[in-house]
Amino acid sequence: MLSLIWCELYKLKRTPFVVLVALAACLFPIPATLVSMRGGTDGSFLSLSFLLLTILAGPLLLPVVGGCLAVLLFHRERDWETLKNLYTVPVRWSGLVAAKLFVVYLGCVLFSMVSLLAVAATSSLTGTPATPFFSCLAAAALVGFFYASATLPMILLVLWLDRGTLLSVLLCVLYGVAQSIQVFGGLYYIAGTASAEAAPLDSPLMWSFPILVFRWYTGFAASGQMVLGPDTAPFYLDTVPLLALSLLLMLVCGGLMVLLGRRQEV
Amino acid sequence: MTTYLIETKDLTKQYGDQTSVNRLNLHLRPGRIYGLLGRNGAGKTTTMKMLLGLTRPTAGEVLLFGMPLRGNERKILPRIGSLIESPGFYPNLTGTENLRIFARLRGIPSADAIREALALVGLPYRDKKVFSQYSLGMKQRLAIALAVMHDPELLILDEPINGLDPIGIAEIRSFLRKLCDEKGKTILLSSHILSEISLLADDVGILHQGVLLEEESLAELEARNGRSIHLSVSDSAQAARLLETELHTTAFRVEDDHSLRILDLGLPIPAIARTMLAGGLDLQDLHLCEDTLEDYFKRVTGGEGIA
Ligand SMILES: Nc1ncnc2c1ncn2[C@@H]1O[C@H](COP(=O)(O)OP(=O)(O)OP(=O)(O)O)[C@@H](O)[C@H]1O
Ligand SMILES: [Mg+2]
């Protein structure tokens, strides 16, 4: 398994997309800081990271990053007919899927952590102390993990459709936009109520994946606690259910991807 | 009973209602080069894919090293090196890097194996050129390097000389011959180039529309090929009379005004020459000719030669 993961990472050598993503991760604090300076947040590092990870980068960029990475990894095998060489090693399709998904997760987690580090750097430069640093960093890693999981159904769809790279990438971008729309829809809904905590939870919008992340973030990032105190419920979410949801997505989608590949012949 | 390195039992593959490979029974003896000969679309690639477990047979069984392939892939496949259809590598990596990926997956620790494999096919080690910039022949060479890198006992090569230049073809030919003769490897190769097969193979299988028409050693095939003596003279009618009266044979064919073909190989060629000259004929050409593999191939496939 380790060799497989090493190989997947090695295959990314000389891939401009990776450089582009790394650059995007480092540049993203700029819009976040701008929005924040215009009075979008209370100016603290926590709010800034919240804005960045749950509203801007998370829903919009992470599905695109994860999705495109998966499209790249899977389509390259298909387009350059390398599968026959792998299968005769022999490498199993399930192992290949696992290694590729690992790289997708790694990409998403690194992307959100680097974004957070970049925000920490800029906010330190502008005189705002980057605290609480470590719980925010852990929260960033988890956001990457959650959104990577949320991207899996999309990757499954792309594999199932088995279309050209351009269309697949377009689908990933659309998926990211759809996630953003859910966040903004949720924000609009919350803004219509007296305070966020008091927003009624009976709207399905409050239970969409990006809003779940949104409702989880502050509680975890501020305290670093997996399970929150009873006074914050029910608006703020614990980490465990989100983790469970992500793992479920991982198992179901991963399993289906393995089944999908079994039927295909080289 | 001989144990075969590759044996198939009524191997069949259907794509929809088209039967690409039909009840194939292949037998590969260890330490030999087996040439699978067939026209485009005969089912060569499909057969090799089934041998490697890349596609599942519709019916029938594949035995490799005396074991059924199904269920023993982890034991069998590492002992095989293969090249199927076009070379498949990562476009953004160099040849060395590509091989490094597969070496890692195969558990080959040393970089020497990669360097040696590249040297064997005449590609530079640690070149800067990435695979997508390779020429067709370089890609093919890299694919051959991949097939031999882990020193397998059995090589399954689908059209290995595709895209190589004449020198390259000769190099690969002698390289494969050496692998077989000196290291005792067994090689299955497919081609639609007859001369290649006749230069390299010990055994030949002729595949036509998914059916194995012949499976024979090359020596056997050549012995069975038709042979005749070709004669070019100033007057073939006169020559025919001389053959009948002086040499007492009727086993010949007059082809046109100036040429004949003698099918009776018992006649000594010098005697024919003397008779013709004594009869006052000008003798332009007299030689023994053999049916080529191509003629044979045309005959068994009933086709108009090979595409
Ligand atoms: N995946 C597939 N789906 C449907 N038909 C296929 C498929 N692969 C091969 N065939 C058919 O099977 C037949 C045999 O194909 P195959 O590739 O084995 O021929 P071949 O002997 O390798 O020919 P060539 O010399 O051109 O490489 C062809 O008629 C081809 O159309
Ligand atoms: Mg072929």
Coordinates of C-alpha atoms and ligand atoms in Angstrom, one line a residue:
Chain A
M1 CA 0.0 0.0 0.0
L2 CA 2.8 2.4 0.9
S3 CA 4.4 1.8 -2.5
L4 CA 1.2 2.5 -4.2
I5 CA 0.8 5.8 -2.4
W6 CA 4.4 6.6 -3.2
C7 CA 3.8 5.9 -6.8
E8 CA 0.7 8.1 -6.9
L9 CA 2.6 11.0 -5.5
Y10 CA 5.5 10.3 -7.9
K11 CA 3.1 10.4 -10.8
L12 CA 2.3 14.0 -9.9
K13 CA 5.8 15.1 -10.8
R14 CA 5.9 17.9 -13.4
T15 CA 2.2 18.4 -13.2
P16 CA 1.4 22.2 -13.5
F17 CA -2.0 21.7 -11.7
V18 CA -0.2 20.9 -8.4
V19 CA 1.8 24.1 -8.6
L20 CA -1.3 26.1 -9.5
V21 CA -3.2 24.6 -6.5
A22 CA -0.3 25.3 -4.1
L23 CA -0.2 28.9 -5.4
A24 CA -4.0 29.3 -4.9
A25 CA -3.7 28.0 -1.4
C26 CA -1.1 30.6 -0.6
L27 CA -3.0 33.4 -2.3
F28 CA -6.4 32.8 -0.8
P29 CA -5.8 34.8 2.4
I30 CA -5.9 38.0 0.3
P31 CA -9.6 38.0 -0.5
A32 CA -10.3 36.7 3.0
T33 CA -8.3 39.5 4.6
L34 CA -10.0 42.0 2.3
V35 CA -13.5 40.9 3.2
S36 CA -12.5 41.0 6.8
M37 CA -11.0 44.5 6.6
R38 CA -14.2 45.8 5.1
G39 CA -16.0 44.8 8.3
G40 CA -17.1 41.4 7.3
T41 CA -15.9 39.9 10.5
D42 CA -14.9 41.1 14.0
G43 CA -11.3 41.0 12.8
S44 CA -10.0 38.2 14.9
F45 CA -7.9 35.4 13.6
L46 CA -10.6 32.9 14.5
S47 CA -13.2 34.7 12.5
L48 CA -10.8 35.2 9.6
S49 CA -10.1 31.5 9.5
F50 CA -13.8 30.7 9.8
L51 CA -14.5 33.0 6.8
L52 CA -11.7 31.4 4.8
L53 CA -12.4 27.8 5.5
T54 CA -16.1 27.4 5.8
I55 CA -17.3 30.1 3.4
L56 CA -14.7 30.8 0.8
A57 CA -12.1 28.2 0.3
G58 CA -13.8 25.2 1.8
P59 CA -17.0 24.8 -0.2
L60 CA -15.8 26.4 -3.4
L61 CA -12.2 25.4 -3.8
L62 CA -11.7 22.1 -1.9
P63 CA -14.2 20.2 -4.1
V64 CA -12.5 21.6 -7.2
V65 CA -9.0 20.8 -5.9
G66 CA -10.0 17.3 -4.8
G67 CA -12.1 16.6 -7.8
C68 CA -9.6 17.7 -10.3
L69 CA -6.8 15.8 -8.5
A70 CA -8.9 12.7 -8.8
V71 CA -9.8 13.3 -12.5
L72 CA -6.1 13.8 -13.1
L73 CA -5.0 10.6 -11.4
F74 CA -7.7 8.4 -12.8
H75 CA -7.8 9.8 -16.4
R76 CA -4.1 9.7 -16.8
E77 CA -4.2 5.9 -16.3
R78 CA -7.0 5.6 -18.8
D79 CA -5.7 8.0 -21.4
W80 CA -2.2 6.7 -21.4
E81 CA -3.1 3.0 -21.1
T82 CA -1.0 2.4 -18.1
L83 CA -3.6 0.2 -16.4
K84 CA -2.5 -2.9 -18.3
N85 CA 1.0 -2.5 -17.0
L86 CA -0.3 -2.1 -13.5
Y87 CA -2.6 -5.0 -13.6
T88 CA 0.1 -7.3 -14.8
V89 CA 2.4 -6.4 -11.9
P90 CA -0.1 -7.4 -10.4
V91 CA -1.8 -4.4 -8.7
R92 CA -5.4 -4.6 -7.9
W93 CA -7.9 -1.9 -8.9
S94 CA -9.1 -1.6 -5.3
G95 CA -5.6 -0.8 -4.1
L96 CA -5.2 1.7 -6.9
V97 CA -8.5 3.4 -5.9
A98 CA -7.4 3.5 -2.2
A99 CA -4.1 5.0 -3.1
K100 CA -5.6 7.6 -5.3
L101 CA -8.2 8.6 -2.8
F102 CA -5.5 8.9 -0.2
V103 CA -3.8 11.4 -2.4
V104 CA -7.1 13.3 -2.9
Y105 CA -7.5 13.5 0.9
L106 CA -3.9 14.5 1.4
G107 CA -4.3 17.2 -1.2
C108 CA -7.5 18.6 0.4
V109 CA -6.0 18.5 3.9
L110 CA -2.8 20.1 2.8
F111 CA -4.6 22.8 0.8
S112 CA -6.7 23.9 3.7
M113 CA -3.8 23.8 6.2
V114 CA -1.6 25.8 3.9
S115 CA -4.4 28.3 3.4
L116 CA -4.8 28.6 7.1
L117 CA -1.0 29.1 7.6
A118 CA -1.1 31.8 4.9
V119 CA -3.9 33.6 6.8
A120 CA -2.0 33.2 10.0
A121 CA 1.0 34.8 8.4
T122 CA -0.9 37.7 6.9
S123 CA -2.9 38.4 10.1
S124 CA 0.3 38.3 12.1
L125 CA 1.8 40.9 9.7
T126 CA -1.2 43.1 10.1
G127 CA -0.9 42.9 13.9
T128 CA -3.7 40.5 14.8
P129 CA -2.4 37.6 16.9
A130 CA -2.9 34.2 15.3
T131 CA -4.7 32.6 18.3
P132 CA -5.9 30.0 19.0
F133 CA -3.4 28.7 16.4
F134 CA -3.3 25.0 17.0
S135 CA -7.0 24.4 17.3
C136 CA -7.5 26.4 14.1
L137 CA -4.9 24.4 12.3
A138 CA -6.5 21.2 13.4
A139 CA -9.8 22.5 12.3
A140 CA -8.4 23.3 8.9
A141 CA -7.1 19.8 8.6
L142 CA -10.5 18.5 9.5
V143 CA -12.2 20.8 7.0
G144 CA -10.0 19.4 4.3
F145 CA -10.9 15.9 5.4
F146 CA -14.6 16.7 5.5
Y147 CA -14.7 18.3 2.1
A148 CA -12.6 15.6 0.5
S149 CA -15.3 13.2 1.7
A150 CA -18.0 15.4 0.4
T151 CA -16.2 15.4 -3.0
L152 CA -16.3 11.6 -3.3
P153 CA -19.8 11.3 -4.7
M154 CA -18.7 13.7 -7.4
I155 CA -15.6 11.7 -8.2
L156 CA -17.8 8.6 -8.4
L157 CA -20.1 10.3 -10.8
V158 CA -17.1 11.4 -13.0
L159 CA -15.8 7.8 -13.0
W160 CA -19.1 6.4 -13.8
L161 CA -19.8 8.8 -16.7
D162 CA -16.3 8.1 -18.0
R163 CA -16.2 11.2 -20.2
G164 CA -13.4 13.5 -21.3
T165 CA -11.2 15.4 -18.9
L166 CA -12.7 18.8 -19.8
L167 CA -16.3 17.8 -19.0
S168 CA -15.1 16.1 -15.8
V169 CA -13.3 19.2 -14.6
L170 CA -16.3 21.3 -15.4
L171 CA -18.5 19.0 -13.3
C172 CA -16.1 19.4 -10.4
V173 CA -16.2 23.2 -10.7
L174 CA -20.0 23.1 -10.9
Y175 CA -20.0 20.9 -7.8
G176 CA -17.9 23.5 -6.0
V177 CA -20.2 26.2 -7.0
A178 CA -23.2 24.2 -5.8
Q179 CA -21.5 23.8 -2.4
S180 CA -20.9 27.5 -2.2
I181 CA -24.5 28.3 -3.1
Q182 CA -25.6 26.1 -0.2
V183 CA -23.3 28.0 2.1
F184 CA -24.6 31.4 1.0
G185 CA -28.2 30.1 1.0
G186 CA -27.6 29.0 4.6
L187 CA -26.0 32.4 5.5
Y188 CA -28.9 34.3 4.1
Y189 CA -31.3 32.1 6.0
I190 CA -29.3 32.6 9.3
A191 CA -29.1 36.3 8.6
G192 CA -32.8 36.5 8.6
T193 CA -33.0 35.3 12.2
A194 CA -32.2 37.2 15.4
S195 CA -28.9 35.4 15.9
A196 CA -27.1 32.4 14.4
E197 CA -27.6 30.3 17.4
A198 CA -31.3 31.0 17.4
A199 CA -31.8 30.0 13.7
P200 CA -34.5 27.3 13.5
L201 CA -33.0 24.0 12.4
D202 CA -36.1 22.7 10.7
S203 CA -35.0 24.1 7.3
P204 CA -33.3 21.4 5.2
L205 CA -30.8 24.1 4.3
M206 CA -29.4 23.9 7.8
W207 CA -28.5 20.2 7.2
S208 CA -26.7 20.5 3.9
F209 CA -23.1 19.4 4.1
P210 CA -21.4 22.8 3.9
I211 CA -23.7 24.2 6.6
L212 CA -23.0 21.3 8.8
V213 CA -19.3 22.1 8.5
F214 CA -20.2 25.8 9.1
R215 CA -22.1 24.9 12.3
W216 CA -19.2 22.7 13.5
Y217 CA -16.3 25.0 12.8
T218 CA -16.5 27.7 15.5
G219 CA -17.2 25.4 18.3
F220 CA -14.2 23.2 17.5
A221 CA -11.7 25.9 16.4
A222 CA -12.3 28.1 19.4
S223 CA -11.9 25.4 22.0
G224 CA -10.2 22.4 20.3
Q225 CA -12.8 20.2 21.9
M226 CA -14.3 17.3 20.0
V227 CA -17.5 17.3 22.0
L228 CA -19.0 20.7 23.0
G229 CA -20.7 21.7 26.1
P230 CA -24.5 21.5 26.3
D231 CA -25.0 25.2 26.3
T232 CA -23.9 25.5 22.7
A233 CA -26.3 22.9 21.3
P234 CA -28.2 22.5 19.1
F235 CA -26.7 25.0 16.6
Y236 CA -23.1 24.1 17.2
L237 CA -22.1 20.6 16.1
D238 CA -19.7 18.1 17.7
T239 CA -16.9 16.7 15.6
V240 CA -17.8 13.0 16.0
P241 CA -21.0 13.0 13.9
L242 CA -19.3 14.9 11.0
L243 CA -16.4 12.4 11.2
A244 CA -18.8 9.5 11.1
L245 CA -20.6 11.0 8.1
S246 CA -17.3 11.5 6.3
L247 CA -16.2 7.9 7.0
L248 CA -19.6 6.7 5.8
L249 CA -19.2 8.6 2.6
M250 CA -15.7 7.3 2.2
L251 CA -16.7 3.7 2.6
V252 CA -19.8 3.9 0.4
C253 CA -18.3 5.9 -2.4
G254 CA -14.9 4.1 -2.3
G255 CA -16.7 0.7 -2.4
L256 CA -18.8 1.8 -5.3
M257 CA -15.7 3.0 -7.2
V258 CA -14.1 -0.4 -6.6
L259 CA -17.2 -2.1 -8.0
L260 CA -17.3 0.2 -10.9
G261 CA -13.7 -0.6 -12.0
R262 CA -14.2 -4.3 -11.6
R263 CA -16.6 -4.4 -14.5
Q264 CA -14.3 -2.5 -16.8
E265 CA -11.8 -4.3 -19.0
V266 CA -8.4 -3.0 -20.1
Chain B
M1 CA 3.3 -35.9 -20.8
T2 CA 5.0 -32.6 -21.5
T3 CA 4.3 -29.8 -19.2
Y4 CA 3.5 -26.7 -21.1
L5 CA 4.4 -23.2 -19.8
I6 CA 1.3 -21.9 -21.4
E7 CA -1.7 -24.0 -22.2
T8 CA -5.2 -23.0 -23.0
K9 CA -8.2 -25.1 -23.1
D10 CA -10.9 -24.1 -25.5
L11 CA -10.3 -20.5 -24.7
T12 CA -13.1 -18.4 -26.1
K13 CA -13.8 -14.7 -26.1
Q14 CA -17.0 -13.1 -27.4
Y15 CA -17.6 -9.4 -27.7
G16 CA -21.3 -9.1 -28.1
D17 CA -22.2 -11.6 -30.8
Q18 CA -18.8 -11.4 -32.4
T19 CA -16.5 -14.3 -31.5
S20 CA -13.0 -12.8 -31.4
V21 CA -11.2 -16.0 -30.1
N22 CA -12.8 -19.3 -30.8
R23 CA -12.0 -22.5 -28.8
L24 CA -8.2 -21.8 -28.8
N25 CA -5.9 -24.5 -27.6
L26 CA -2.4 -23.1 -27.4
H27 CA 0.7 -25.1 -26.2
L28 CA 3.9 -23.4 -25.3
R29 CA 6.9 -25.5 -24.5
P30 CA 9.5 -24.1 -22.1
G31 CA 12.6 -22.6 -23.5
R32 CA 11.1 -21.9 -27.0
I33 CA 10.0 -18.9 -28.9
Y34 CA 6.5 -19.2 -30.1
G35 CA 5.2 -16.9 -32.8
L36 CA 1.5 -16.2 -33.0
L37 CA 0.8 -15.2 -36.6
G38 CA -2.4 -13.6 -37.8
R39 CA -3.9 -10.8 -39.8
N40 CA -5.3 -7.6 -38.3
G41 CA -8.2 -8.5 -36.1
A42 CA -7.3 -12.2 -36.0
G43 CA -7.5 -12.1 -32.2
K44 CA -3.8 -12.1 -31.2
T45 CA -4.1 -9.2 -28.8
T46 CA -7.4 -10.6 -27.3
T47 CA -5.7 -13.9 -26.7
M48 CA -2.7 -12.3 -25.0
K49 CA -5.0 -10.2 -22.8
M50 CA -6.7 -13.3 -21.7
L51 CA -3.4 -15.0 -20.9
L52 CA -2.6 -12.1 -18.6
G53 CA -6.0 -11.9 -17.0
L54 CA -6.6 -8.5 -18.5
T55 CA -9.9 -9.6 -19.9
R56 CA -12.0 -12.5 -18.7
P57 CA -12.5 -15.3 -21.2
T58 CA -16.1 -16.0 -22.1
A59 CA -15.3 -19.7 -21.8
G60 CA -12.3 -22.0 -21.5
E61 CA -9.3 -21.9 -19.2
V62 CA -5.8 -20.6 -19.1
L63 CA -3.0 -22.6 -17.5
L64 CA 0.3 -20.9 -16.9
F65 CA 3.3 -22.8 -15.4
G66 CA 0.9 -25.7 -15.0
M67 CA -1.5 -23.7 -12.8
P68 CA -4.8 -22.2 -13.7
L69 CA -4.5 -18.4 -13.9
R70 CA -7.7 -17.7 -12.2
G71 CA -7.0 -17.5 -8.5
N72 CA -3.2 -17.7 -8.9
E73 CA -2.6 -14.2 -10.3
R74 CA -0.3 -13.1 -7.4
K75 CA 1.9 -16.2 -7.9
I76 CA 1.9 -16.3 -11.7
L77 CA 2.0 -12.7 -12.9
P78 CA 5.3 -11.7 -11.3
R79 CA 7.0 -14.4 -13.3
I80 CA 5.8 -12.9 -16.6
G81 CA 6.9 -9.8 -18.5
S82 CA 4.5 -8.4 -21.0
L83 CA 3.9 -5.9 -23.7
I84 CA 0.3 -5.5 -24.9
E85 CA -0.5 -3.4 -27.9
S86 CA 0.7 0.2 -27.5
P87 CA 3.2 1.1 -24.8
G88 CA 1.4 2.6 -21.8
F89 CA 3.4 5.0 -19.6
Y90 CA 3.0 8.3 -17.7
P91 CA 3.5 11.2 -20.1
N92 CA 5.0 13.6 -17.6
L93 CA 7.7 11.3 -16.4
T94 CA 11.0 10.3 -18.1
G95 CA 11.7 6.8 -19.1
T96 CA 13.8 6.1 -16.0
E97 CA 11.1 7.6 -13.7
N98 CA 8.4 5.5 -15.4
L99 CA 10.4 2.3 -14.9
R100 CA 11.1 3.4 -11.3
I101 CA 7.3 3.4 -10.6
F102 CA 7.0 -0.2 -11.9
A103 CA 10.2 -1.3 -10.2
R104 CA 8.8 0.0 -6.9
L105 CA 5.5 -1.8 -7.4
R106 CA 7.3 -5.0 -8.4
G107 CA 9.5 -4.7 -5.3
I108 CA 12.7 -4.4 -7.3
P109 CA 15.0 -2.5 -4.9
S110 CA 18.1 -1.8 -7.0
A111 CA 18.5 0.9 -9.6
D112 CA 20.8 -1.4 -11.5
A113 CA 17.8 -3.4 -12.9
I114 CA 16.4 -0.2 -14.4
R115 CA 19.8 0.9 -15.8
E116 CA 20.4 -2.6 -17.3
A117 CA 17.0 -2.8 -18.8
L118 CA 17.4 0.6 -20.4
A119 CA 20.8 -0.3 -21.7
L120 CA 19.5 -3.5 -23.3
V121 CA 17.0 -1.6 -25.4
G122 CA 19.4 1.3 -26.1
L123 CA 17.7 4.0 -24.1
P124 CA 19.7 6.5 -22.0
Y125 CA 19.5 6.2 -18.2
R126 CA 18.4 9.4 -16.5
D127 CA 17.6 11.3 -19.6
K128 CA 15.6 14.5 -19.3
K129 CA 13.2 13.7 -22.0
V130 CA 9.7 12.9 -20.8
F131 CA 7.7 10.1 -22.2
S132 CA 5.2 12.3 -24.2
Q133 CA 8.2 13.6 -26.2
Y134 CA 9.4 10.1 -27.1
S135 CA 9.3 8.9 -30.7
L136 CA 7.2 5.8 -31.5
G137 CA 10.3 3.5 -31.5
M138 CA 11.6 4.9 -28.2
K139 CA 8.2 4.2 -26.6
Q140 CA 8.3 0.7 -27.9
R141 CA 11.8 0.2 -26.6
L142 CA 10.8 1.5 -23.1
A143 CA 7.9 -1.0 -23.2
I144 CA 10.3 -3.8 -23.9
A145 CA 12.6 -2.6 -21.1
L146 CA 9.6 -2.8 -18.8
A147 CA 8.8 -6.3 -19.9
V148 CA 12.3 -7.6 -19.2
M149 CA 13.2 -5.4 -16.2
H150 CA 12.3 -8.0 -13.5
D151 CA 14.0 -10.9 -15.3
P152 CA 10.8 -12.9 -15.9
E153 CA 10.7 -16.5 -17.0
L154 CA 8.0 -16.0 -19.5
L155 CA 7.7 -13.1 -21.9
I156 CA 4.4 -12.3 -23.6
L157 CA 5.0 -9.7 -26.3
D158 CA 2.4 -8.3 -28.6
E159 CA 4.0 -7.1 -31.8
P160 CA 7.3 -6.2 -30.0
I161 CA 9.0 -4.7 -33.1
N162 CA 6.2 -2.4 -34.0
G163 CA 7.7 1.0 -34.8
L164 CA 11.4 0.0 -34.5
D165 CA 13.9 0.8 -37.2
P166 CA 15.7 -2.0 -39.1
I167 CA 18.7 -1.9 -36.8
G168 CA 16.5 -1.9 -33.8
I169 CA 14.5 -4.8 -35.1
A170 CA 17.7 -6.8 -35.6
E171 CA 18.9 -5.9 -32.1
I172 CA 15.7 -6.9 -30.5
R173 CA 15.7 -10.1 -32.5
S174 CA 19.1 -11.2 -31.4
F175 CA 18.3 -10.0 -27.8
L176 CA 15.2 -12.2 -27.7
R177 CA 17.1 -15.1 -29.2
K178 CA 19.8 -14.8 -26.6
L179 CA 17.3 -14.6 -23.8
C180 CA 15.8 -17.9 -25.0
D181 CA 19.0 -19.7 -25.8
E182 CA 21.2 -18.5 -22.9
K183 CA 18.8 -17.9 -20.1
G184 CA 16.2 -20.5 -21.0
K185 CA 13.4 -18.0 -21.1
T186 CA 10.2 -18.8 -22.9
I187 CA 8.7 -16.2 -25.3
L188 CA 5.3 -15.8 -26.8
L189 CA 5.2 -13.1 -29.5
S190 CA 2.7 -12.1 -32.0
S191 CA 3.2 -10.5 -35.3
H192 CA 1.6 -10.0 -38.6
I193 CA 5.1 -9.7 -40.2
L194 CA 5.8 -13.2 -41.5
S195 CA 9.5 -12.7 -42.0
E196 CA 10.0 -11.7 -38.4
I197 CA 8.3 -14.9 -37.2
S198 CA 10.2 -17.1 -39.6
L199 CA 13.5 -15.5 -38.5
L200 CA 12.8 -15.8 -34.8
A201 CA 10.3 -18.4 -33.8
D202 CA 10.8 -22.0 -33.1
D203 CA 7.1 -22.8 -33.0
V204 CA 4.4 -21.1 -35.0
G205 CA 0.7 -20.8 -34.4
I206 CA -1.5 -19.4 -37.2
L207 CA -4.6 -17.6 -35.9
H208 CA -7.3 -16.7 -38.4
Q209 CA -10.6 -15.1 -37.4
G210 CA -10.1 -16.3 -33.9
V211 CA -9.4 -19.9 -34.8
L212 CA -6.0 -21.5 -34.4
L213 CA -5.5 -23.1 -37.9
E214 CA -2.1 -24.6 -37.4
E215 CA 0.3 -25.1 -34.5
E216 CA 3.6 -26.5 -35.6
S217 CA 7.3 -26.1 -35.2
L218 CA 8.8 -23.8 -37.8
A219 CA 11.1 -26.7 -39.0
E220 CA 8.0 -28.9 -39.5
L221 CA 6.2 -26.1 -41.4
E222 CA 9.2 -25.5 -43.7
A223 CA 9.6 -29.2 -44.4
R224 CA 6.0 -29.4 -45.4
N225 CA 6.2 -26.4 -47.6
G226 CA 5.9 -27.0 -51.3
R227 CA 9.3 -27.0 -53.2
S228 CA 9.9 -27.0 -56.9
I229 CA 12.6 -26.4 -59.5
H230 CA 12.2 -23.3 -61.6
L231 CA 13.5 -23.4 -65.2
S232 CA 13.8 -20.5 -67.7
V233 CA 14.6 -21.5 -71.2
S234 CA 14.3 -20.1 -74.7
D235 CA 11.4 -22.5 -75.6
S236 CA 9.4 -24.2 -72.9
A237 CA 7.5 -26.6 -75.3
Q238 CA 10.8 -28.0 -76.5
A239 CA 12.0 -28.2 -72.9
A240 CA 8.9 -30.1 -71.9
R241 CA 9.5 -32.7 -74.6
L242 CA 13.1 -33.1 -73.4
L243 CA 12.0 -33.7 -69.9
E244 CA 9.6 -36.4 -70.9
T245 CA 11.8 -38.2 -73.4
E246 CA 15.3 -37.7 -71.8
L247 CA 14.5 -37.5 -68.1
H248 CA 11.3 -39.6 -68.1
T249 CA 9.3 -37.3 -65.9
T250 CA 5.9 -35.8 -66.3
A251 CA 5.8 -34.1 -62.9
F252 CA 6.2 -30.5 -64.2
R253 CA 4.1 -27.6 -65.2
V254 CA 4.6 -25.3 -68.2
E255 CA 4.0 -21.8 -66.9
D256 CA 4.5 -19.7 -70.1
D257 CA 6.5 -19.7 -73.3
H258 CA 9.8 -19.5 -71.4
S259 CA 9.4 -21.0 -68.0
L260 CA 8.6 -24.3 -66.4
R261 CA 8.3 -25.6 -62.9
I262 CA 9.5 -29.1 -62.1
L263 CA 7.8 -30.7 -59.2
D264 CA 9.8 -33.8 -59.2
L265 CA 12.6 -33.0 -56.8
G266 CA 14.4 -36.3 -57.4
L267 CA 15.9 -34.9 -60.6
P268 CA 19.5 -33.7 -60.2
I269 CA 19.8 -30.1 -61.2
P270 CA 23.1 -30.6 -63.2
A271 CA 21.4 -33.4 -65.2
I272 CA 18.5 -31.0 -66.1
A273 CA 21.0 -28.4 -67.2
R274 CA 23.0 -30.8 -69.4
T275 CA 19.8 -32.1 -71.0
M276 CA 18.6 -28.7 -71.9
L277 CA 21.9 -27.6 -73.3
A278 CA 22.3 -30.8 -75.3
G279 CA 18.9 -30.3 -76.8
G280 CA 20.1 -26.9 -78.1
L281 CA 18.1 -24.7 -75.7
D282 CA 19.3 -21.6 -74.1
L283 CA 19.2 -21.9 -70.4
Q284 CA 18.6 -18.6 -68.6
D285 CA 17.8 -19.7 -65.1
L286 CA 17.6 -22.9 -63.1
H287 CA 17.0 -22.9 -59.4
L288 CA 15.4 -24.7 -56.6
C289 CA 12.6 -22.6 -55.1
E290 CA 10.8 -23.0 -51.8
D291 CA 7.3 -21.9 -50.8
T292 CA 7.7 -19.0 -48.4
L293 CA 5.9 -18.9 -45.1
E294 CA 3.8 -16.3 -46.9
D295 CA 2.7 -18.7 -49.5
Y296 CA 1.9 -21.2 -46.8
F297 CA 0.0 -18.6 -44.8
K298 CA -2.0 -17.6 -47.8
R299 CA -2.9 -21.2 -48.4
V300 CA -4.0 -22.0 -44.9
T301 CA -5.9 -18.8 -44.3
G302 CA -7.4 -18.9 -47.8
G303 CA -6.8 -15.2 -48.0
E304 CA -5.2 -12.8 -50.3
G305 CA -2.0 -12.5 -48.3
I306 CA -1.5 -10.6 -45.2
A307 CA -2.7 -7.1 -44.5
Ligands
LIG1 N1 -12.9 -4.3 -26.4 C1 -13.4 -4.9 -27.5 N2 -14.8 -4.7 -27.8 C2 -15.3 -5.3 -28.9 N3 -14.6 -5.9 -29.8 C3 -13.2 -6.1 -29.6 C4 -12.6 -5.5 -28.5 N4 -11.3 -5.9 -28.5 C5 -11.1 -6.5 -29.7 N5 -12.3 -6.7 -30.3 C6 -12.5 -7.4 -31.6 O1 -11.8 -8.6 -31.5 C7 -11.2 -8.9 -32.8 C8 -9.8 -9.3 -32.5 O2 -9.1 -8.2 -32.1 P1 -7.5 -8.2 -31.7 O3 -7.2 -6.9 -31.1 O4 -7.3 -9.4 -30.8 O5 -6.8 -8.5 -33.1 P2 -5.3 -8.6 -33.4 O6 -5.1 -9.9 -33.9 O7 -4.5 -8.2 -32.2 O8 -5.1 -7.5 -34.6 P3 -3.9 -6.5 -34.9 O9 -3.0 -7.2 -35.7 O10 -4.6 -5.5 -35.7 O11 -3.4 -6.0 -33.6 C9 -11.4 -7.7 -33.7 O12 -12.4 -8.0 -34.6 C10 -11.8 -6.6 -32.7 O13 -12.7 -5.8 -33.4
MG2 MG -3.2 -6.6 -31.8

